[in-house]
mmCIF file with all atom_site columns, C-alpha atoms in Angstrom:
data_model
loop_
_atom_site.group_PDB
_atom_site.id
_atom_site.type_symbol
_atom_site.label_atom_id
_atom_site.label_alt_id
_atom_site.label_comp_id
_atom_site.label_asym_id
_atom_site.label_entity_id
_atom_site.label_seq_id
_atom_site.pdbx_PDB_ins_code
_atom_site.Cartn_x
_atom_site.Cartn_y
_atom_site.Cartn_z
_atom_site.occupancy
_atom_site.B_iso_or_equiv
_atom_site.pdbx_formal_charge
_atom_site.auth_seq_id
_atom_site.auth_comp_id
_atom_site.auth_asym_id
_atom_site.auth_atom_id
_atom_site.pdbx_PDB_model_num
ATOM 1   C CA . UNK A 1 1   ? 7.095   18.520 -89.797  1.00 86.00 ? 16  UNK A CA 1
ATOM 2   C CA . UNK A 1 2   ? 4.603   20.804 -91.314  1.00 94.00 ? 17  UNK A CA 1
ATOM 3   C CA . UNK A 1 3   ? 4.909   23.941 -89.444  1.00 94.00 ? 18  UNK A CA 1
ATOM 4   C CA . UNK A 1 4   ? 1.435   25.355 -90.037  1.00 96.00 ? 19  UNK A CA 1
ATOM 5   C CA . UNK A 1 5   ? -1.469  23.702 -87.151  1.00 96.00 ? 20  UNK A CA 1
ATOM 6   C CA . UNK A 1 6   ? -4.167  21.489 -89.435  1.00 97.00 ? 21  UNK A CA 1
ATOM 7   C CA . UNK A 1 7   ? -7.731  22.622 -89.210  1.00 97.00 ? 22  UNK A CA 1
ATOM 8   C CA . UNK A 1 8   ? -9.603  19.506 -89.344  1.00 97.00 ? 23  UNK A CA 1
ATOM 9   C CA . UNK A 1 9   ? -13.360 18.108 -88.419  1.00 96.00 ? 24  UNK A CA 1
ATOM 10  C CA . UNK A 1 10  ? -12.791 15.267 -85.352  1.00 94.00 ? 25  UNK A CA 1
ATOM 11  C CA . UNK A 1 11  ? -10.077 12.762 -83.735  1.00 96.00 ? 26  UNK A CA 1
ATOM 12  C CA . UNK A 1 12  ? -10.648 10.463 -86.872  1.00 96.00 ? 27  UNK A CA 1
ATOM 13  C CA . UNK A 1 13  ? -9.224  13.170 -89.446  1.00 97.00 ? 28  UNK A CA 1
ATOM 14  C CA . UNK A 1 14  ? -6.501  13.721 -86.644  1.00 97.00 ? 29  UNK A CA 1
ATOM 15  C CA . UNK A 1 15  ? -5.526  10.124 -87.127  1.00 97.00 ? 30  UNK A CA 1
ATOM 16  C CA . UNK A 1 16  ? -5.543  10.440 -90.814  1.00 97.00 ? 31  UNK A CA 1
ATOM 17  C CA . UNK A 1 17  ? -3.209  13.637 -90.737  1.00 97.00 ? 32  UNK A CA 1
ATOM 18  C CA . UNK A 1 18  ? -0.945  12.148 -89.245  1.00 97.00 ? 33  UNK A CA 1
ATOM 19  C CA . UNK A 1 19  ? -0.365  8.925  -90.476  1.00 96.00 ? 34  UNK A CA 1
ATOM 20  C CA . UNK A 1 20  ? 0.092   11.042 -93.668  1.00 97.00 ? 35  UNK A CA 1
ATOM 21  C CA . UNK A 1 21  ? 2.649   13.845 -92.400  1.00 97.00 ? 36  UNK A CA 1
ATOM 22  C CA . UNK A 1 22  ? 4.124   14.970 -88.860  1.00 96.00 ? 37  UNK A CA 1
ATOM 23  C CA . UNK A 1 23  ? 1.974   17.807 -87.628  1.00 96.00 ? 38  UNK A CA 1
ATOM 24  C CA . UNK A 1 24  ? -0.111  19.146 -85.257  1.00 96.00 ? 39  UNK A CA 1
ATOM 25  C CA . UNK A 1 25  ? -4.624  19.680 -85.639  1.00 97.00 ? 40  UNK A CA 1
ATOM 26  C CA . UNK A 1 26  ? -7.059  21.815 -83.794  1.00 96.00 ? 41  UNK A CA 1
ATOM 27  C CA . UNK A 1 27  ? -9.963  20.041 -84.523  1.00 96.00 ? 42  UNK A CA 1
ATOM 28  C CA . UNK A 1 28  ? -13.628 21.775 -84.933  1.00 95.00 ? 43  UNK A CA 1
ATOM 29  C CA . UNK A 1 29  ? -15.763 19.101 -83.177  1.00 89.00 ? 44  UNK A CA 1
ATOM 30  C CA . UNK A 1 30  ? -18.185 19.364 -85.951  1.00 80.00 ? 45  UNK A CA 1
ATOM 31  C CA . UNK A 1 31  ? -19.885 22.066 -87.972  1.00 79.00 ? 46  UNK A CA 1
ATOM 32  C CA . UNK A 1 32  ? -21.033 24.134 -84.935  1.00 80.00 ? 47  UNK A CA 1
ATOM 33  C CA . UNK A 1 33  ? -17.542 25.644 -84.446  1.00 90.00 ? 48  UNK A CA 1
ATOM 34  C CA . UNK A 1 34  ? -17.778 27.477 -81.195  1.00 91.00 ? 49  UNK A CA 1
ATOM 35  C CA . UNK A 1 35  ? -15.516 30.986 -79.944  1.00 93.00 ? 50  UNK A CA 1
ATOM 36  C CA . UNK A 1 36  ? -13.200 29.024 -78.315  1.00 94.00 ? 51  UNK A CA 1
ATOM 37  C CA . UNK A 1 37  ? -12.102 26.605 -81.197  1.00 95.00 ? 52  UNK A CA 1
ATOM 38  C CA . UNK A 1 38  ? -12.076 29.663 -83.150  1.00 95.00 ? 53  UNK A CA 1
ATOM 39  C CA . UNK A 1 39  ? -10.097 31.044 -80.283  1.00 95.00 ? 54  UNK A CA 1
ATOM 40  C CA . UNK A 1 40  ? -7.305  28.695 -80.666  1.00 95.00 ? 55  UNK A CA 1
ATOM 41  C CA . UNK A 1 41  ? -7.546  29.013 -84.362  1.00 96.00 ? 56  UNK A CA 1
ATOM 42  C CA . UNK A 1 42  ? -6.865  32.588 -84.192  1.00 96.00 ? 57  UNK A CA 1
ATOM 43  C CA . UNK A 1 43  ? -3.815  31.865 -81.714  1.00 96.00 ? 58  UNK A CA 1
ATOM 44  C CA . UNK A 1 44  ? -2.351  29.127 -83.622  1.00 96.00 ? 59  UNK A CA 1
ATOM 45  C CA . UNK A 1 45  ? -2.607  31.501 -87.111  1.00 95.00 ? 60  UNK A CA 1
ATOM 46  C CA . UNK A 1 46  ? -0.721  34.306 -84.892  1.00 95.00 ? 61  UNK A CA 1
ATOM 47  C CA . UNK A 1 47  ? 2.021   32.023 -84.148  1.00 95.00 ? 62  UNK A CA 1
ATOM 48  C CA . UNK A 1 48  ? 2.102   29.208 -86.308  1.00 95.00 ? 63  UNK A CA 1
ATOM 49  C CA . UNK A 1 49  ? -0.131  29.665 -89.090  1.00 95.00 ? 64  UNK A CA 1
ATOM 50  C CA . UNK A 1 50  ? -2.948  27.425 -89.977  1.00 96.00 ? 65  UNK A CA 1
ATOM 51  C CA . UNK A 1 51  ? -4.302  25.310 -93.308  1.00 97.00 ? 66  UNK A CA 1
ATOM 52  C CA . UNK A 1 52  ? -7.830  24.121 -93.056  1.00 97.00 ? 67  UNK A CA 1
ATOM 53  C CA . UNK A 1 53  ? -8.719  20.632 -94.256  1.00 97.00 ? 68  UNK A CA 1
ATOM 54  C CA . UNK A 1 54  ? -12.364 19.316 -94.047  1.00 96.00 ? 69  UNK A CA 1
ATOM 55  C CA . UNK A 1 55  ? -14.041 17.107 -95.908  1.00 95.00 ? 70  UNK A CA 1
ATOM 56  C CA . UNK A 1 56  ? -15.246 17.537 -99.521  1.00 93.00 ? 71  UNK A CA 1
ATOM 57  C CA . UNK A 1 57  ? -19.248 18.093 -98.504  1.00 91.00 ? 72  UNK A CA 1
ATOM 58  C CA . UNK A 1 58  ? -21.100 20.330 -97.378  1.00 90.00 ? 73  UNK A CA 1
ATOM 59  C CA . UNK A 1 59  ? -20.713 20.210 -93.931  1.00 92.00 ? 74  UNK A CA 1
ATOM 60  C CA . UNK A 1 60  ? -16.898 20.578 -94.390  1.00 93.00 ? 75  UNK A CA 1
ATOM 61  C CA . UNK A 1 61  ? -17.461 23.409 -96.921  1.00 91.00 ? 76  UNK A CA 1
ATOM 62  C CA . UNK A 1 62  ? -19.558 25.403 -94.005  1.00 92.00 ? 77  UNK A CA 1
ATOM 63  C CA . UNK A 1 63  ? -16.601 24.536 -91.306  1.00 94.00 ? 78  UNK A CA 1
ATOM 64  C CA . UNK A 1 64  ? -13.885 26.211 -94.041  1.00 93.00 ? 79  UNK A CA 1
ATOM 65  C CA . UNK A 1 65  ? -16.281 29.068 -94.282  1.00 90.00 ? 80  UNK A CA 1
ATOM 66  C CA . UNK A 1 66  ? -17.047 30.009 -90.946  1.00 93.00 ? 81  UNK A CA 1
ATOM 67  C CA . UNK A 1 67  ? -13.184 29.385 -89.586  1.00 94.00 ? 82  UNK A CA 1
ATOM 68  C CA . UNK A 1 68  ? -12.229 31.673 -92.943  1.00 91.00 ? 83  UNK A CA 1
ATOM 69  C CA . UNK A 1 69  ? -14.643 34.294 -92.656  1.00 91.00 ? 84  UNK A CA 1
ATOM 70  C CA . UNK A 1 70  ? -13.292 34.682 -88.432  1.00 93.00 ? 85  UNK A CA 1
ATOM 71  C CA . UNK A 1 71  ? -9.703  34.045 -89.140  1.00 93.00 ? 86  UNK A CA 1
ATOM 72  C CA . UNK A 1 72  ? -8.450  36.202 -92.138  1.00 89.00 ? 87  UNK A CA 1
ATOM 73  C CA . UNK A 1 73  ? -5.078  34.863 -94.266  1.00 89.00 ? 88  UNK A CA 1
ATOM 74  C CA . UNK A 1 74  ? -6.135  30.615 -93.909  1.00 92.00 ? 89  UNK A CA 1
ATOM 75  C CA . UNK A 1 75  ? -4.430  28.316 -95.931  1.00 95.00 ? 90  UNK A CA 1
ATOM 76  C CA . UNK A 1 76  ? -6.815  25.832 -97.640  1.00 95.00 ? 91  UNK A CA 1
ATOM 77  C CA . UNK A 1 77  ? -5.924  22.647 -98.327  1.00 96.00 ? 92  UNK A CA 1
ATOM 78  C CA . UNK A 1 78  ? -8.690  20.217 -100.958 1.00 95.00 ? 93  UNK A CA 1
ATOM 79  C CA . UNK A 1 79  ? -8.557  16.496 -101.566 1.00 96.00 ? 94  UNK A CA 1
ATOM 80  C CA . UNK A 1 80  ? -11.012 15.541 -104.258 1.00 94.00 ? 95  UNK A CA 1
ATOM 81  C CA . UNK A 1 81  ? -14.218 13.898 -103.072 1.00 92.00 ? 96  UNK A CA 1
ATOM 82  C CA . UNK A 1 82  ? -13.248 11.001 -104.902 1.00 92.00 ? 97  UNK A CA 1
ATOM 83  C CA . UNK A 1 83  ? -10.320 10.416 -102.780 1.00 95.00 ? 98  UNK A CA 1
ATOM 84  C CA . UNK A 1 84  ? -11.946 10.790 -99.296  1.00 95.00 ? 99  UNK A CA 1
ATOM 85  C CA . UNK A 1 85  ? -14.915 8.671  -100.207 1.00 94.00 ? 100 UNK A CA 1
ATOM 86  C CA . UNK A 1 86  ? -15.196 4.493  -99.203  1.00 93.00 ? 101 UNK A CA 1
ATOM 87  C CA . UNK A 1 87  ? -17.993 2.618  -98.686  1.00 93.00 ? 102 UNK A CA 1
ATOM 88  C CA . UNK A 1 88  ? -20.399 5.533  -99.478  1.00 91.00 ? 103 UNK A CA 1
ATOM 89  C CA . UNK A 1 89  ? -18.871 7.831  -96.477  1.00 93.00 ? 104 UNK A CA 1
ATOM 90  C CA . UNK A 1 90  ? -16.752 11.386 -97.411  1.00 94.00 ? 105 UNK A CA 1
ATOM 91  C CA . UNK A 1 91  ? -14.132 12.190 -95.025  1.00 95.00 ? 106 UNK A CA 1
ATOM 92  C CA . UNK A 1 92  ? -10.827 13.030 -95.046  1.00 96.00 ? 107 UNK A CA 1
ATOM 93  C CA . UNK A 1 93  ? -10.471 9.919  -92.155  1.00 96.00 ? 108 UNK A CA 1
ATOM 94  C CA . UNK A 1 94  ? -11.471 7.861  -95.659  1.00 97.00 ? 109 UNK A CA 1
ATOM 95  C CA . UNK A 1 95  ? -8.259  9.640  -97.540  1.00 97.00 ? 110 UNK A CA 1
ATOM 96  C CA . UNK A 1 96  ? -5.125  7.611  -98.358  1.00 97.00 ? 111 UNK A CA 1
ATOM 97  C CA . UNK A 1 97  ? -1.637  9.345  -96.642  1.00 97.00 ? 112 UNK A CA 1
ATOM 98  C CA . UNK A 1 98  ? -0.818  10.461 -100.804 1.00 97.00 ? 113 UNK A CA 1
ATOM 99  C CA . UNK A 1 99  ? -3.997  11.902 -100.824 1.00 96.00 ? 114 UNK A CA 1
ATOM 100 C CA . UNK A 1 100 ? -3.881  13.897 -97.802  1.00 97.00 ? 115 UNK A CA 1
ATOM 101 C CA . UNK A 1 101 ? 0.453   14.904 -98.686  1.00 97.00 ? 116 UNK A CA 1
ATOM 102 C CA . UNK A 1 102 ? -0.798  15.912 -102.435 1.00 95.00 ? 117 UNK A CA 1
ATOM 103 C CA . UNK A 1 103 ? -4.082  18.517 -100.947 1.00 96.00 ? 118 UNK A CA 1
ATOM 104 C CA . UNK A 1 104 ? -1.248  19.911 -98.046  1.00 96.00 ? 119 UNK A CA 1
ATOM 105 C CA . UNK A 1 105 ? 1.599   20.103 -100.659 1.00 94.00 ? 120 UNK A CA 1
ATOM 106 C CA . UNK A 1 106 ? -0.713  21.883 -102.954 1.00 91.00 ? 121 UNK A CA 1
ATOM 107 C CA . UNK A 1 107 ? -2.190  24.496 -100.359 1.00 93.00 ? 122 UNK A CA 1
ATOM 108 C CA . UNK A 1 108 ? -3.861  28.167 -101.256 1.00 89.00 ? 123 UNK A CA 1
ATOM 109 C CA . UNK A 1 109 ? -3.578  30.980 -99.417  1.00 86.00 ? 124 UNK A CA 1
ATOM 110 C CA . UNK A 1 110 ? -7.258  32.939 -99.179  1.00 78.00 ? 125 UNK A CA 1
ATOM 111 C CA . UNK A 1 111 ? -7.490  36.613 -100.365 1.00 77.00 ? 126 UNK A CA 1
ATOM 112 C CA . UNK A 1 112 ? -10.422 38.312 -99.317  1.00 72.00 ? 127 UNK A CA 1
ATOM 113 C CA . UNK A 1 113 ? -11.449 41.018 -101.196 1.00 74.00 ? 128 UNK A CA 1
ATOM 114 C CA . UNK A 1 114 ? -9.334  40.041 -104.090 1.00 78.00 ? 129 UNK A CA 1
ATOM 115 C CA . UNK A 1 115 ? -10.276 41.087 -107.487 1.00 84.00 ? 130 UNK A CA 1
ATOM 116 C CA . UNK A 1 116 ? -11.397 38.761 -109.801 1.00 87.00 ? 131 UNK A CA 1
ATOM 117 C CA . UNK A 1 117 ? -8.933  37.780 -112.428 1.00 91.00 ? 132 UNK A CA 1
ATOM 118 C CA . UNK A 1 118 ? -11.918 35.881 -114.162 1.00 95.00 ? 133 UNK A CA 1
ATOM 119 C CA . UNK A 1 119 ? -15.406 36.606 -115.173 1.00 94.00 ? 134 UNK A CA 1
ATOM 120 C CA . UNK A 1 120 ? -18.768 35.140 -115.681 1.00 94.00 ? 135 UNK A CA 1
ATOM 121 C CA . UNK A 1 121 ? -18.412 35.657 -119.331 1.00 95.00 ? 136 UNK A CA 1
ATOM 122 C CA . UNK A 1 122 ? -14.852 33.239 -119.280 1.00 96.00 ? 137 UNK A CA 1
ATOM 123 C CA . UNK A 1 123 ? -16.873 30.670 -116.414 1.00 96.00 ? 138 UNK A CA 1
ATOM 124 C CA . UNK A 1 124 ? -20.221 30.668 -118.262 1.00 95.00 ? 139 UNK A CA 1
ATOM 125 C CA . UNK A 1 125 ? -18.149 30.173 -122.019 1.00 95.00 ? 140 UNK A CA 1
ATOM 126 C CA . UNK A 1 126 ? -15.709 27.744 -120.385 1.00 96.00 ? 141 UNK A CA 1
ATOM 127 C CA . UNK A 1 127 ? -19.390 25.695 -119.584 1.00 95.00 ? 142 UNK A CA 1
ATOM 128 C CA . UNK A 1 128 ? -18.403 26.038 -115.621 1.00 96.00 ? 143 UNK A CA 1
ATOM 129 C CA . UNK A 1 129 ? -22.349 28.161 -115.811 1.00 94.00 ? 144 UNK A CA 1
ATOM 130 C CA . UNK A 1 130 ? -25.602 27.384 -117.312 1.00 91.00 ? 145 UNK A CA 1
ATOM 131 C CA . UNK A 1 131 ? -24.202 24.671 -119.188 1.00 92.00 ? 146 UNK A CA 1
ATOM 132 C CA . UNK A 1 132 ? -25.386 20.800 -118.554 1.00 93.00 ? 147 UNK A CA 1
ATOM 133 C CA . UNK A 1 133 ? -22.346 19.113 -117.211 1.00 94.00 ? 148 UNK A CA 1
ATOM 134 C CA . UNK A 1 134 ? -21.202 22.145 -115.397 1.00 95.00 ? 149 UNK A CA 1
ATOM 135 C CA . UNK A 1 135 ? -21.789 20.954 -111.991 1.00 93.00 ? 150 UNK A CA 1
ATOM 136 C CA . UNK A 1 136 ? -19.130 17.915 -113.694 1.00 94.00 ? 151 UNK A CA 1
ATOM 137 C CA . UNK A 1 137 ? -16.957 20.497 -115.130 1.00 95.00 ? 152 UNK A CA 1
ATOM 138 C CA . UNK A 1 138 ? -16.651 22.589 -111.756 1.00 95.00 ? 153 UNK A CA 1
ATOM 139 C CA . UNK A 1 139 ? -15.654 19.353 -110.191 1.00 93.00 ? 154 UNK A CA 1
ATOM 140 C CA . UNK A 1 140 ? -12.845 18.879 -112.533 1.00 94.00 ? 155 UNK A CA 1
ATOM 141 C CA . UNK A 1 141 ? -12.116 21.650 -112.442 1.00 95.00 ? 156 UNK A CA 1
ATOM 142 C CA . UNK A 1 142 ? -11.855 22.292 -108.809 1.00 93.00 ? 157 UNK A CA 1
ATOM 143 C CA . UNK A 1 143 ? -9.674  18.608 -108.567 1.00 91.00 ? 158 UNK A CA 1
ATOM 144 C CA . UNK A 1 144 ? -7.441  19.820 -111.436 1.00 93.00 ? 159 UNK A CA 1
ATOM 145 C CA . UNK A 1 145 ? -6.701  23.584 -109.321 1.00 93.00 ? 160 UNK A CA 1
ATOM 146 C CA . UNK A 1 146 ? -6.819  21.877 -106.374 1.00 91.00 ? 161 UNK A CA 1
ATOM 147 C CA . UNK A 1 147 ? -9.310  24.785 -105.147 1.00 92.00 ? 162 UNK A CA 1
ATOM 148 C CA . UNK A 1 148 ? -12.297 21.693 -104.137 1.00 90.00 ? 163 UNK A CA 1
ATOM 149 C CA . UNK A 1 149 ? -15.789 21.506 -105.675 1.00 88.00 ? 164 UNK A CA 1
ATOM 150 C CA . UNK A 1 150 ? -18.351 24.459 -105.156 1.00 89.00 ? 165 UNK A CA 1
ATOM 151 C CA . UNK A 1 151 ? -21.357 25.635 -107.036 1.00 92.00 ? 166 UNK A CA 1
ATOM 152 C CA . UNK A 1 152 ? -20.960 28.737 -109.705 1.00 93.00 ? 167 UNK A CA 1
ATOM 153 C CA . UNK A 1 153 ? -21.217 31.752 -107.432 1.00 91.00 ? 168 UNK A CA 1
ATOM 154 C CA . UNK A 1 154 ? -18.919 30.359 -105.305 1.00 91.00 ? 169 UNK A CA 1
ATOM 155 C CA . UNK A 1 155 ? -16.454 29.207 -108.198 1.00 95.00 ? 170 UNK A CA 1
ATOM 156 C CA . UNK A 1 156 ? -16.195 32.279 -109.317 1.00 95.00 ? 171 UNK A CA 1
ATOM 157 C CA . UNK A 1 157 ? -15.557 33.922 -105.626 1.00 91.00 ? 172 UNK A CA 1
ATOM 158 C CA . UNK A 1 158 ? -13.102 30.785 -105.214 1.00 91.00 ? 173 UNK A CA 1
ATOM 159 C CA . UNK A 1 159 ? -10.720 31.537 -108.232 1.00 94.00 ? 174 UNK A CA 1
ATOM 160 C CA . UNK A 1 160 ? -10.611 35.866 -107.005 1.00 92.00 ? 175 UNK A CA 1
ATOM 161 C CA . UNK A 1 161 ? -9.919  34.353 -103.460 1.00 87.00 ? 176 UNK A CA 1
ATOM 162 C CA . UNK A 1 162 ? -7.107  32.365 -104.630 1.00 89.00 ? 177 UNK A CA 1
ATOM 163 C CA . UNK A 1 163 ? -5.708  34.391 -106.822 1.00 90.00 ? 178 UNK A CA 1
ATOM 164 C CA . UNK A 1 164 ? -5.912  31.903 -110.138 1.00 93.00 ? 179 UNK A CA 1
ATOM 165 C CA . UNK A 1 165 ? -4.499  33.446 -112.909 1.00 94.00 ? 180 UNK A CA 1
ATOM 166 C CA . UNK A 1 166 ? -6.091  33.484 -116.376 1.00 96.00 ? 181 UNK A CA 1
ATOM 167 C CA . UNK A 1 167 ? -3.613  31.395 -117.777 1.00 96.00 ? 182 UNK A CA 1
ATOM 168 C CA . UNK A 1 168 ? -3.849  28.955 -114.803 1.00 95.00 ? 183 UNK A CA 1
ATOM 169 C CA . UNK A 1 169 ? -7.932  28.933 -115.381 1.00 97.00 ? 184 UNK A CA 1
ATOM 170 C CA . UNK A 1 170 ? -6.916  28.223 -119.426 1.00 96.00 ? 185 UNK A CA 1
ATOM 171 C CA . UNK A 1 171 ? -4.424  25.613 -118.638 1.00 96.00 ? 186 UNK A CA 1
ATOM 172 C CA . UNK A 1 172 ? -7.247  23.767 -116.028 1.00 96.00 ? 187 UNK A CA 1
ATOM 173 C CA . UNK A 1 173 ? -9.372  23.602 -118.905 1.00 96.00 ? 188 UNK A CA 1
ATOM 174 C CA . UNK A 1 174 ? -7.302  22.020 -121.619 1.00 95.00 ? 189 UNK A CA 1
ATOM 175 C CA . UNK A 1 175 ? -6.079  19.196 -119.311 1.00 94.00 ? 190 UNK A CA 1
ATOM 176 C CA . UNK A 1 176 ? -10.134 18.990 -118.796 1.00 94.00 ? 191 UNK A CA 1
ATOM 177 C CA . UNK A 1 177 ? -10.643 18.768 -121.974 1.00 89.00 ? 192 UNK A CA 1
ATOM 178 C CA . UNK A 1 178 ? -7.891  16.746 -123.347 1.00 89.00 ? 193 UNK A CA 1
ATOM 179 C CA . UNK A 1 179 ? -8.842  14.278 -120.635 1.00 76.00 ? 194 UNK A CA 1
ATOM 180 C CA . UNK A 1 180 ? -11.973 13.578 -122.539 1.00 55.00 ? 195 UNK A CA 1
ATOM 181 C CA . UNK A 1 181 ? -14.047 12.681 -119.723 1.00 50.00 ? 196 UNK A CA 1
ATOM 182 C CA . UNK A 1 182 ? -15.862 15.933 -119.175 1.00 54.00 ? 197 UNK A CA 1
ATOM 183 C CA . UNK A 1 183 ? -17.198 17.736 -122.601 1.00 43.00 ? 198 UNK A CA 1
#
């Protein structure tokens, strides 16, 4: 039983969860998360704690931000596009149960305000910036942390919030590179 309530989108991620592992969702309804969903969010982080789980797009993206920004300390859990994709639809309903166990056993705790451990100058020489696989890179990148895909600025606000170290950045980028997929 994961102790921690599951922050996901509707009844069909719900379903997913918990063929997966034994625990209890609050689910959003959607992207327009209203004050009482973020109500019970706050209550269940009080008591329980939460980890949010959306899908990998942007409308799951805007659900982690808004239920982040109102509810300080979140857990964030990521599976990788590629896993929560079939048949052309992203969801975590589309996720296998290892899928869904490997994003919750490899969760991050947000810290706003955090200082960044790593620069532009590292992102943008790392070719995570200005580079022209970089939106490919930050993919890998984000699969490989387990941190989920976002665009530079938010990379780079991504890897303060989490906390990733320098050498965790360094060793993300080897296993990138060694993979020989992404150059």
């Amino acid at each position: 039983m994961i102790k921690e309530l599951i922050v996901v989108e509707g009844k069909s991620d719900t379903v997913a969860v918990k063929r997966a592992v034994e625990a209890d969702t609050i689910e959003t309804g959607g992207s327009a998360v209203d004050r009482r969903v973020i109500a019970k969010i706050a209550l269940a982080m009080e008591r329980r704690g939460i980890i949010i789980l959306t899908d990998p797009d942007h409308a799951g993206e805007r659900i982690r931000k808004i239920v982040s920004s109102k509810v300080p300390g979140c857990k964030h859990a990521f599976i990788p596009e590629k896993d929560a994709t079939r048949k052309g639809d992203i969801g975590v309903e589309n996720a296998s149960p290892e899928a869904i166990r490997h994003a919750l056993a490899n969760v991050h705790t947000s810290f706003e305000g955090a200082p960044a451990l790593i620069g532009l100058d590292e992102l943008m020489a790392a070719g995570m910036l200005v580079h022209p696989r970089a939106a490919e890179r930050r993919m890998a990148l984000g699969n490989v942390l387990g941190i989920g895909y976002c665009n530079g600025k938010q990379l780079f606000k991504r890897l303060a919030m989490f906390g990733i170290t320098p050498e965790e950045f360094q060793t993300a980028l080897k296993q990138i590179d060694q993979g020989g997929n992404i150059t």
